[in-house]
mmCIF file with all atom_site columns, C-alpha atoms in Angstrom:
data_model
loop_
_atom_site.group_PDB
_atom_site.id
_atom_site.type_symbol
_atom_site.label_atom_id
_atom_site.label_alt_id
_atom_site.label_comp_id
_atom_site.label_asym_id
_atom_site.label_entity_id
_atom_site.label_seq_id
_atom_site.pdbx_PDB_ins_code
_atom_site.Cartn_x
_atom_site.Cartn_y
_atom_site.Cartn_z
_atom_site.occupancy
_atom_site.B_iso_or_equiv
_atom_site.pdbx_formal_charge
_atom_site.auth_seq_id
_atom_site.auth_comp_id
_atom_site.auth_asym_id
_atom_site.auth_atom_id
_atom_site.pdbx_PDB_model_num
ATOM 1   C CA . UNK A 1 1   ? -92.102 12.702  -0.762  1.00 0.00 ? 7   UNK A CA 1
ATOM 2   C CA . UNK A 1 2   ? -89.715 13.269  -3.833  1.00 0.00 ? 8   UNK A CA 1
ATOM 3   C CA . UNK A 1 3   ? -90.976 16.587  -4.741  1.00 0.00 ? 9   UNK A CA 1
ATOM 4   C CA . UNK A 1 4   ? -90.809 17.269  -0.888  1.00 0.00 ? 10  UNK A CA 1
ATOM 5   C CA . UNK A 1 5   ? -87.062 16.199  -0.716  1.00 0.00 ? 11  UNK A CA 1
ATOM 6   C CA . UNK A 1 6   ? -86.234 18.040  -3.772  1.00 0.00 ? 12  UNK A CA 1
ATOM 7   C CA . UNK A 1 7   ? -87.820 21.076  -2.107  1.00 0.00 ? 13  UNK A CA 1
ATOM 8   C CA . UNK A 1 8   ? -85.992 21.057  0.743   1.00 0.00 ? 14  UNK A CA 1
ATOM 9   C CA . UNK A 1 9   ? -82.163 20.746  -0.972  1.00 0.00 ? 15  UNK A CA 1
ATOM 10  C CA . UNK A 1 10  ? -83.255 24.098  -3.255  1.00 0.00 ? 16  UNK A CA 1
ATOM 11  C CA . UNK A 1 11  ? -83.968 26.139  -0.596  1.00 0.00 ? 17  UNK A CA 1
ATOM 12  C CA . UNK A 1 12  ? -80.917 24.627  0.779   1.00 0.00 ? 18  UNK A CA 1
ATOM 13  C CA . UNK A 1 13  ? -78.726 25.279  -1.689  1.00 0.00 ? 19  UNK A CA 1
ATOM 14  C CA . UNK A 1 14  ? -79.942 28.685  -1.943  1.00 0.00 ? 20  UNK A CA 1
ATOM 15  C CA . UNK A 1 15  ? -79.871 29.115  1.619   1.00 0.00 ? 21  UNK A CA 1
ATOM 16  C CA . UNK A 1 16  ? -76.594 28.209  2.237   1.00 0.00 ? 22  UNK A CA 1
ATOM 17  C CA . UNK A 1 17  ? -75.212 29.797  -0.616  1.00 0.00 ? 23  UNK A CA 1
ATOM 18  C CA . UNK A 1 18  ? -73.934 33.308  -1.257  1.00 0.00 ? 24  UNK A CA 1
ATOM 19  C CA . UNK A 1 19  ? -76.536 35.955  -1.145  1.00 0.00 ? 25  UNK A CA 1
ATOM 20  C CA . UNK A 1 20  ? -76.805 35.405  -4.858  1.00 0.00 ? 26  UNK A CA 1
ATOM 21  C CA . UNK A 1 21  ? -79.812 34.813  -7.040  1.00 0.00 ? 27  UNK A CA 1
ATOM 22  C CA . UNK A 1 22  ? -79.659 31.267  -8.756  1.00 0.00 ? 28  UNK A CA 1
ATOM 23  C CA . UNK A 1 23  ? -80.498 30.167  -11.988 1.00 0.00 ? 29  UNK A CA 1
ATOM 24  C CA . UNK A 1 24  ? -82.717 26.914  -12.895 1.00 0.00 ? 30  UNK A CA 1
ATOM 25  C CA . UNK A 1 25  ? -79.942 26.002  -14.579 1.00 0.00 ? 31  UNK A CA 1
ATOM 26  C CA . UNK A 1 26  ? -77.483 26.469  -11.597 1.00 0.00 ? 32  UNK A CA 1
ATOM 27  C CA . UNK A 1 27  ? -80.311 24.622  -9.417  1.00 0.00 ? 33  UNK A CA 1
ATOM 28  C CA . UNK A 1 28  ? -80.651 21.887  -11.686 1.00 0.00 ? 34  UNK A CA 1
ATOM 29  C CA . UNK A 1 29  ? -76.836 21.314  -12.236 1.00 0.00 ? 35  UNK A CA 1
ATOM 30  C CA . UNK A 1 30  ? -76.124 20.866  -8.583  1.00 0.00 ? 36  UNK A CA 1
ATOM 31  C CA . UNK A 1 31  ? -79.265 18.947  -7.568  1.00 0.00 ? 37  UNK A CA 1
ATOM 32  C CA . UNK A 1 32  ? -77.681 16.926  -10.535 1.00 0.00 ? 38  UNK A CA 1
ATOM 33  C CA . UNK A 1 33  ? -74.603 16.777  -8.995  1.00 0.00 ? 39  UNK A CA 1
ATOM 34  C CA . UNK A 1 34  ? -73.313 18.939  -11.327 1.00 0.00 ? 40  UNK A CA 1
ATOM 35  C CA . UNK A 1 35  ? -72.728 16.764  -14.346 1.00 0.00 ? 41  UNK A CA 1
ATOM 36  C CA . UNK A 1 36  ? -74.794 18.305  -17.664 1.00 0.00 ? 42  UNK A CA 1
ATOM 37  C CA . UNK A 1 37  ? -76.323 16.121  -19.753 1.00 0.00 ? 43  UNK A CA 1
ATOM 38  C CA . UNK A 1 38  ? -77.721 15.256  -23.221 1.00 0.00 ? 44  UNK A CA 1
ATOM 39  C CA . UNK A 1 39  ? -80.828 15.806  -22.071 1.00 0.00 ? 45  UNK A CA 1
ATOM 40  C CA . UNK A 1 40  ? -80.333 19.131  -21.638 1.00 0.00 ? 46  UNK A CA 1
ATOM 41  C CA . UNK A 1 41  ? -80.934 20.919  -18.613 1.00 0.00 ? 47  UNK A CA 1
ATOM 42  C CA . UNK A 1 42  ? -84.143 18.507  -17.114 1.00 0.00 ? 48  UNK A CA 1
ATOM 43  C CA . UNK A 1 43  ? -84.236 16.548  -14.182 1.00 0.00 ? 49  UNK A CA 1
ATOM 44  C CA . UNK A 1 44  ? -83.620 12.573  -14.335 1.00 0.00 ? 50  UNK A CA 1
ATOM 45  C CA . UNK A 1 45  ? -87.416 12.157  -12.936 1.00 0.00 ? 51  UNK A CA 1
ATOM 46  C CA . UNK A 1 46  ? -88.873 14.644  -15.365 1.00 0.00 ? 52  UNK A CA 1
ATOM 47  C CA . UNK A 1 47  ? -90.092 13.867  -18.751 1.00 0.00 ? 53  UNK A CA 1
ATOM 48  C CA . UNK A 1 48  ? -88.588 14.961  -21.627 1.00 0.00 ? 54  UNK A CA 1
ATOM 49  C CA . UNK A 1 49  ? -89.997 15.592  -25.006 1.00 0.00 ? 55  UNK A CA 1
ATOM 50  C CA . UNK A 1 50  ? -88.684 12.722  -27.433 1.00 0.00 ? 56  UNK A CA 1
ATOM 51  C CA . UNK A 1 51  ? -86.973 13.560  -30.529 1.00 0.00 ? 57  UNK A CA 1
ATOM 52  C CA . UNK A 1 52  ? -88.534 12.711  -33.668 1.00 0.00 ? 58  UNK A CA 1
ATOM 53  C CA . UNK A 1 53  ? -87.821 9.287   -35.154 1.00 0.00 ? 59  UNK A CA 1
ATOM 54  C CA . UNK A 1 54  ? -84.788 9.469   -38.020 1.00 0.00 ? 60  UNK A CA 1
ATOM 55  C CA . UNK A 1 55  ? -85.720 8.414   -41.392 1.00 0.00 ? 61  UNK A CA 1
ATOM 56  C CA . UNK A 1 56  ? -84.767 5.138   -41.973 1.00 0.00 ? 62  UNK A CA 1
ATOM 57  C CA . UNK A 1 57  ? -84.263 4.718   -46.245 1.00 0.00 ? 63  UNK A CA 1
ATOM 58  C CA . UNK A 1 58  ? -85.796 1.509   -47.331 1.00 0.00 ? 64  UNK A CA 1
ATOM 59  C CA . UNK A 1 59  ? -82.685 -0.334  -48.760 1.00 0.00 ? 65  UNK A CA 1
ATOM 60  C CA . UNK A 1 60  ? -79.049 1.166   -48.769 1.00 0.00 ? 66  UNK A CA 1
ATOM 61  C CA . UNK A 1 61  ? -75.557 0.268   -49.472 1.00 0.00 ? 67  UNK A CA 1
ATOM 62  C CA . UNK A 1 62  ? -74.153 -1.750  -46.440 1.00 0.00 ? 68  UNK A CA 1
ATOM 63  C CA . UNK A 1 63  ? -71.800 0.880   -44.725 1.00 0.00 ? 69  UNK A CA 1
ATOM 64  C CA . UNK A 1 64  ? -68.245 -0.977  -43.951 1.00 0.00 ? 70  UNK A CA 1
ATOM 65  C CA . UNK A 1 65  ? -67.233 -1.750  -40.233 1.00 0.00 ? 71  UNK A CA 1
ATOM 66  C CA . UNK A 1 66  ? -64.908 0.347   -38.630 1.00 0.00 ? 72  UNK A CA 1
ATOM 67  C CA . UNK A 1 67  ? -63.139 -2.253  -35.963 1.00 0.00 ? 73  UNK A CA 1
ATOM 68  C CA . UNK A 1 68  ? -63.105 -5.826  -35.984 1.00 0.00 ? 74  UNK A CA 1
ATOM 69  C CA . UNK A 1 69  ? -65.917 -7.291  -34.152 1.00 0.00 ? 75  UNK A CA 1
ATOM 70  C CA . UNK A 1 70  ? -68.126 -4.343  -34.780 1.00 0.00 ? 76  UNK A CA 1
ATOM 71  C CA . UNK A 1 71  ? -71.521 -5.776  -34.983 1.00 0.00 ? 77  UNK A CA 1
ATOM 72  C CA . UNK A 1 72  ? -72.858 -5.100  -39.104 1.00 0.00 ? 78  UNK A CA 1
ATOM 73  C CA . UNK A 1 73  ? -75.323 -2.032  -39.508 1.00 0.00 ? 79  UNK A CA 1
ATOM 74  C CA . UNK A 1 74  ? -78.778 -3.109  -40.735 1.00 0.00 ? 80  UNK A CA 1
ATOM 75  C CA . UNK A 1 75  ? -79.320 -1.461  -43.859 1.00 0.00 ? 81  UNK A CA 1
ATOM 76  C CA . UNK A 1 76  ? -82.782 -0.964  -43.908 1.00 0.00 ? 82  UNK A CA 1
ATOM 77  C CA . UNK A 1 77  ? -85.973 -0.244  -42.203 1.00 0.00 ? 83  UNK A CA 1
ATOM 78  C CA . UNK A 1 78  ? -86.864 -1.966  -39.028 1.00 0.00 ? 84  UNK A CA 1
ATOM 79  C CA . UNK A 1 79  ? -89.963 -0.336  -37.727 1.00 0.00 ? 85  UNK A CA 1
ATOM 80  C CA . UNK A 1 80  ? -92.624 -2.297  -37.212 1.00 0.00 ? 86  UNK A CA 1
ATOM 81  C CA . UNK A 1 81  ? -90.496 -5.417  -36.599 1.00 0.00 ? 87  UNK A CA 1
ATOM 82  C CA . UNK A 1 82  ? -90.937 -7.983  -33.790 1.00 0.00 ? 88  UNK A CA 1
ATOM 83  C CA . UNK A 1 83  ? -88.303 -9.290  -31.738 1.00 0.00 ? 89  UNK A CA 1
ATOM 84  C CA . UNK A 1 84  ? -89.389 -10.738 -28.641 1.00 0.00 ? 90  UNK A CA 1
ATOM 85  C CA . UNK A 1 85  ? -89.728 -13.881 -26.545 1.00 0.00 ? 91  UNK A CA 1
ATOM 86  C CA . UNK A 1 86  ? -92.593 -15.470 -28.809 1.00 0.00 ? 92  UNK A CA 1
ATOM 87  C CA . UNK A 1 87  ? -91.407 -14.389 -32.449 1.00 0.00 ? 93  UNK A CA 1
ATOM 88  C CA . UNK A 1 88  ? -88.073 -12.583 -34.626 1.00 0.00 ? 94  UNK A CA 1
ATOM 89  C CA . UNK A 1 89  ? -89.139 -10.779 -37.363 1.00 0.00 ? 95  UNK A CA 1
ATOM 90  C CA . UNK A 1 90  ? -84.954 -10.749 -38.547 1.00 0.00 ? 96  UNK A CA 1
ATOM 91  C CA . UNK A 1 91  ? -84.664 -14.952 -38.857 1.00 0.00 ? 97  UNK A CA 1
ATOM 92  C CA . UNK A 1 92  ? -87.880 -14.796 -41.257 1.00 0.00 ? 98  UNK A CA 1
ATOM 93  C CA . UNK A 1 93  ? -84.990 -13.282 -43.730 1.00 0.00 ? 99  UNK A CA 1
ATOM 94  C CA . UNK A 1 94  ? -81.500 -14.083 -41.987 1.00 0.00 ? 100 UNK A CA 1
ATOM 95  C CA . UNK A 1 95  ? -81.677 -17.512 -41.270 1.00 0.00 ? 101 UNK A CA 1
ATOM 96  C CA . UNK A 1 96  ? -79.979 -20.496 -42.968 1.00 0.00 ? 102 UNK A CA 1
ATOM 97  C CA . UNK A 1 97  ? -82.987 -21.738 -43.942 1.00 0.00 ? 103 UNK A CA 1
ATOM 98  C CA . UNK A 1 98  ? -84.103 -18.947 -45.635 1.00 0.00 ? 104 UNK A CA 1
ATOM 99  C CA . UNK A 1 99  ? -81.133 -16.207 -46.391 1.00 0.00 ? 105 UNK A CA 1
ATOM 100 C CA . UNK A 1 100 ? -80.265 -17.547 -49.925 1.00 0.00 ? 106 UNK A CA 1
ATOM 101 C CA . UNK A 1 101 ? -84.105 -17.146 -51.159 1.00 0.00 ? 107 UNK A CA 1
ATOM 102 C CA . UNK A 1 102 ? -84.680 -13.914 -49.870 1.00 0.00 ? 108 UNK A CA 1
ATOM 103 C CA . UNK A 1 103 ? -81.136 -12.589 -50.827 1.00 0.00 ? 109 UNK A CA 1
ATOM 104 C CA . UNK A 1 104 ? -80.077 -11.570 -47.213 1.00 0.00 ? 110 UNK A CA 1
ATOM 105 C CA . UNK A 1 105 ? -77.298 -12.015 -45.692 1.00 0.00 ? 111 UNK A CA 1
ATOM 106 C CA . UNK A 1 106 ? -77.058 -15.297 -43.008 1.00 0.00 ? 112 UNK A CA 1
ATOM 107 C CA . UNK A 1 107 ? -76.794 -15.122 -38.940 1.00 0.00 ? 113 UNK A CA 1
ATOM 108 C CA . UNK A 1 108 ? -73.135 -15.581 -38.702 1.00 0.00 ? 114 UNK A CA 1
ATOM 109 C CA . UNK A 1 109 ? -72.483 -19.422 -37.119 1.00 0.00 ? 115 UNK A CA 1
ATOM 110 C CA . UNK A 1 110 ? -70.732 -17.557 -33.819 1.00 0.00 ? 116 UNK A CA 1
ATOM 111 C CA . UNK A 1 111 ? -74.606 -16.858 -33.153 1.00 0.00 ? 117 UNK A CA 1
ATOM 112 C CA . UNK A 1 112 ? -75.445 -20.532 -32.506 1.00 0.00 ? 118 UNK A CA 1
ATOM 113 C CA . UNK A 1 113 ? -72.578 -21.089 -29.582 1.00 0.00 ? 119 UNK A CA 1
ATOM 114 C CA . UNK A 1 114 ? -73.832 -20.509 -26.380 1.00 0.00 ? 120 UNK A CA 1
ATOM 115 C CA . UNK A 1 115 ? -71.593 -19.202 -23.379 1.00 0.00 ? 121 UNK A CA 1
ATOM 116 C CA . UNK A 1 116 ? -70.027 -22.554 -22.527 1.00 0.00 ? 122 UNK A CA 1
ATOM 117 C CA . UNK A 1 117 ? -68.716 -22.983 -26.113 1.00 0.00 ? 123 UNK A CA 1
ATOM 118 C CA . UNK A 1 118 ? -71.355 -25.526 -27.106 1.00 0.00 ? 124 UNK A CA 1
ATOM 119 C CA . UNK A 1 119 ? -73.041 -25.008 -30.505 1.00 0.00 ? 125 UNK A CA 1
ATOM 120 C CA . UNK A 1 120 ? -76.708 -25.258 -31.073 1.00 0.00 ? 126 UNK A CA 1
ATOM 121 C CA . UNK A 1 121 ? -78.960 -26.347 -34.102 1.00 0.00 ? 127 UNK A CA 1
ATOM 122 C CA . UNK A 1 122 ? -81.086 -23.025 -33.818 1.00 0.00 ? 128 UNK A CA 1
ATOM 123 C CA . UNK A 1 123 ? -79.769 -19.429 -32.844 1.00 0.00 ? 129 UNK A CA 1
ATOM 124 C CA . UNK A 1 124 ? -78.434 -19.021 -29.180 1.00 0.00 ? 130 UNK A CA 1
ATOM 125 C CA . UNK A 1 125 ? -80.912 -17.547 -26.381 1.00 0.00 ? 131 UNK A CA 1
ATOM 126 C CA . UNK A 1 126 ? -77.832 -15.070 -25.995 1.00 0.00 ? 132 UNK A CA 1
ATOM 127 C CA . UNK A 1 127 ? -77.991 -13.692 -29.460 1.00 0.00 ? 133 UNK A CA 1
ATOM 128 C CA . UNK A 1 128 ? -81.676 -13.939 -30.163 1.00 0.00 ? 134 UNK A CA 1
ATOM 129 C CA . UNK A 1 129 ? -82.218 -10.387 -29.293 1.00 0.00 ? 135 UNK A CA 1
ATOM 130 C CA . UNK A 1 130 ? -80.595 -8.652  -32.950 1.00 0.00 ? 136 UNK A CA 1
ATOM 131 C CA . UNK A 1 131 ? -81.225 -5.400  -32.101 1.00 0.00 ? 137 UNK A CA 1
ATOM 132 C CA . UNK A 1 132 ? -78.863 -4.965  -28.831 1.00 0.00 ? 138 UNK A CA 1
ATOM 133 C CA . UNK A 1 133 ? -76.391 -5.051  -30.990 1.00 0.00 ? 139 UNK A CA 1
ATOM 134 C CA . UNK A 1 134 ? -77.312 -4.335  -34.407 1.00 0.00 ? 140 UNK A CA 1
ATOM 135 C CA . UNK A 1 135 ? -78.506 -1.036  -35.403 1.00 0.00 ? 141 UNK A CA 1
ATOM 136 C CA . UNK A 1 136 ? -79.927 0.771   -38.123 1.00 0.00 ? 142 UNK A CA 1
ATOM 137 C CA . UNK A 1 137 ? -78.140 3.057   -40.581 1.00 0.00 ? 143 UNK A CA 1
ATOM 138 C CA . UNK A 1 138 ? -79.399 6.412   -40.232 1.00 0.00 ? 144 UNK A CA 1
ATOM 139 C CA . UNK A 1 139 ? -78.535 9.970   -41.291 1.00 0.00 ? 145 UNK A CA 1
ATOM 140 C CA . UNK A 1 140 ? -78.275 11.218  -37.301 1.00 0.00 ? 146 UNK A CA 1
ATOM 141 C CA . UNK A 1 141 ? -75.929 13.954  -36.238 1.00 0.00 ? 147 UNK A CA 1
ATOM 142 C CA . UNK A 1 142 ? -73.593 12.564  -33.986 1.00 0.00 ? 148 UNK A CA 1
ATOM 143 C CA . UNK A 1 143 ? -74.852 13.549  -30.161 1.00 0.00 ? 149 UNK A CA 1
ATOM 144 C CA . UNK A 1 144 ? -71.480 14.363  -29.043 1.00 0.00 ? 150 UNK A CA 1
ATOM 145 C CA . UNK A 1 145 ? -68.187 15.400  -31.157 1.00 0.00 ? 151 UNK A CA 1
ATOM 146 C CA . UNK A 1 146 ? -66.255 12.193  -32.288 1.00 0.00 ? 152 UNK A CA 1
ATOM 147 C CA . UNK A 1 147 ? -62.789 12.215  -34.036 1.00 0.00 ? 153 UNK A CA 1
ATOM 148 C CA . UNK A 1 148 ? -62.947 8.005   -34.032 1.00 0.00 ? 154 UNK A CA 1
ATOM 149 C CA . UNK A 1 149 ? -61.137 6.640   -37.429 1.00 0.00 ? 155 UNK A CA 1
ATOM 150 C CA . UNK A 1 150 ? -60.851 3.287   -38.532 1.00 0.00 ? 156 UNK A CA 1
ATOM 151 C CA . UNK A 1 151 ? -58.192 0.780   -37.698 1.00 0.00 ? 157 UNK A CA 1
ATOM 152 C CA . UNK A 1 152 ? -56.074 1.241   -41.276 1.00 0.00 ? 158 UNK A CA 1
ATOM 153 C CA . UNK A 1 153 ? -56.554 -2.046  -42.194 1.00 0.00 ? 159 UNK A CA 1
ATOM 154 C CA . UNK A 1 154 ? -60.809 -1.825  -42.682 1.00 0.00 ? 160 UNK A CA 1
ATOM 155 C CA . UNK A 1 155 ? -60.105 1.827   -44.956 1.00 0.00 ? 161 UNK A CA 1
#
């Protein structure tokens, strides 16, 4: 039915359109409603190609924050690691019980509060998932051009 309905609005497009000869690209961009995207010139329901996976160095320098409650960067490799409903791969190393032995750094305590402001003996179901908010340092082109800067006060 999709490839039916998508079909129908080409031939409509170039139907009702000037006697000119569209591109894909033209096609594409107004069956997309005319917004481009970082995926390049492919339809939302098509598959794209992934991009190979950055190298990830095995230990680095911890890269500053640049605003105040940015979440810290993980400075080292993650693959492989489990975070799910049944195990977290990150409290083998960053919890109390265990940062000072393995030299990491401990979960901050605003990770044992839970929404209604009541703190918790283990890490809160809210921030048991590290990885929506902590990311690993990588050496990644930016995908878009950024002229961010610091707040003064974290140069």
């Amino acid at each position: 039915m999709k490839k039916i309905l998508t079909a129908i609005f080409t031939a409509s497009v170039i139907a009702f359109s000037s006697p000119a000869v569209f591109s894909t690209e033209e096609v594409v961009l107004t069956h997309n409603g005319g917004v481009p995207s970082l995926r390049g010139l492919v339809e939302v329901s098509d598959v794209n190609k992934a991009e190979a996976l950055k190298k990830v160095p095995r230990e680095q320098h911890l890269i500053d924050r640049n605003y105040v409650q940015q979440p810290p960067l993980i400075p080292h490799s993650i693959r492989g690691y489990q975070v799910n409903l049944n195990a977290n791969k990150c409290l083998s190393c960053h919890s109390f019980k265990n940062a000072g032995a393995m030299g990491a750094t401990k979960v901050s305590v605003t990770h044992f509060i839970t929404r209604e402001g009541t703190t918790l003996s283990d890490v809160s179901p809210r921030r048991y998932f590290c990885l929506q908010c902590h990311v690993t340092q990588a050496d990644a082109k930016p995908l878009v051009d950024n002229t961010f800067t610091p707040v003064d006060s974290l140069r």
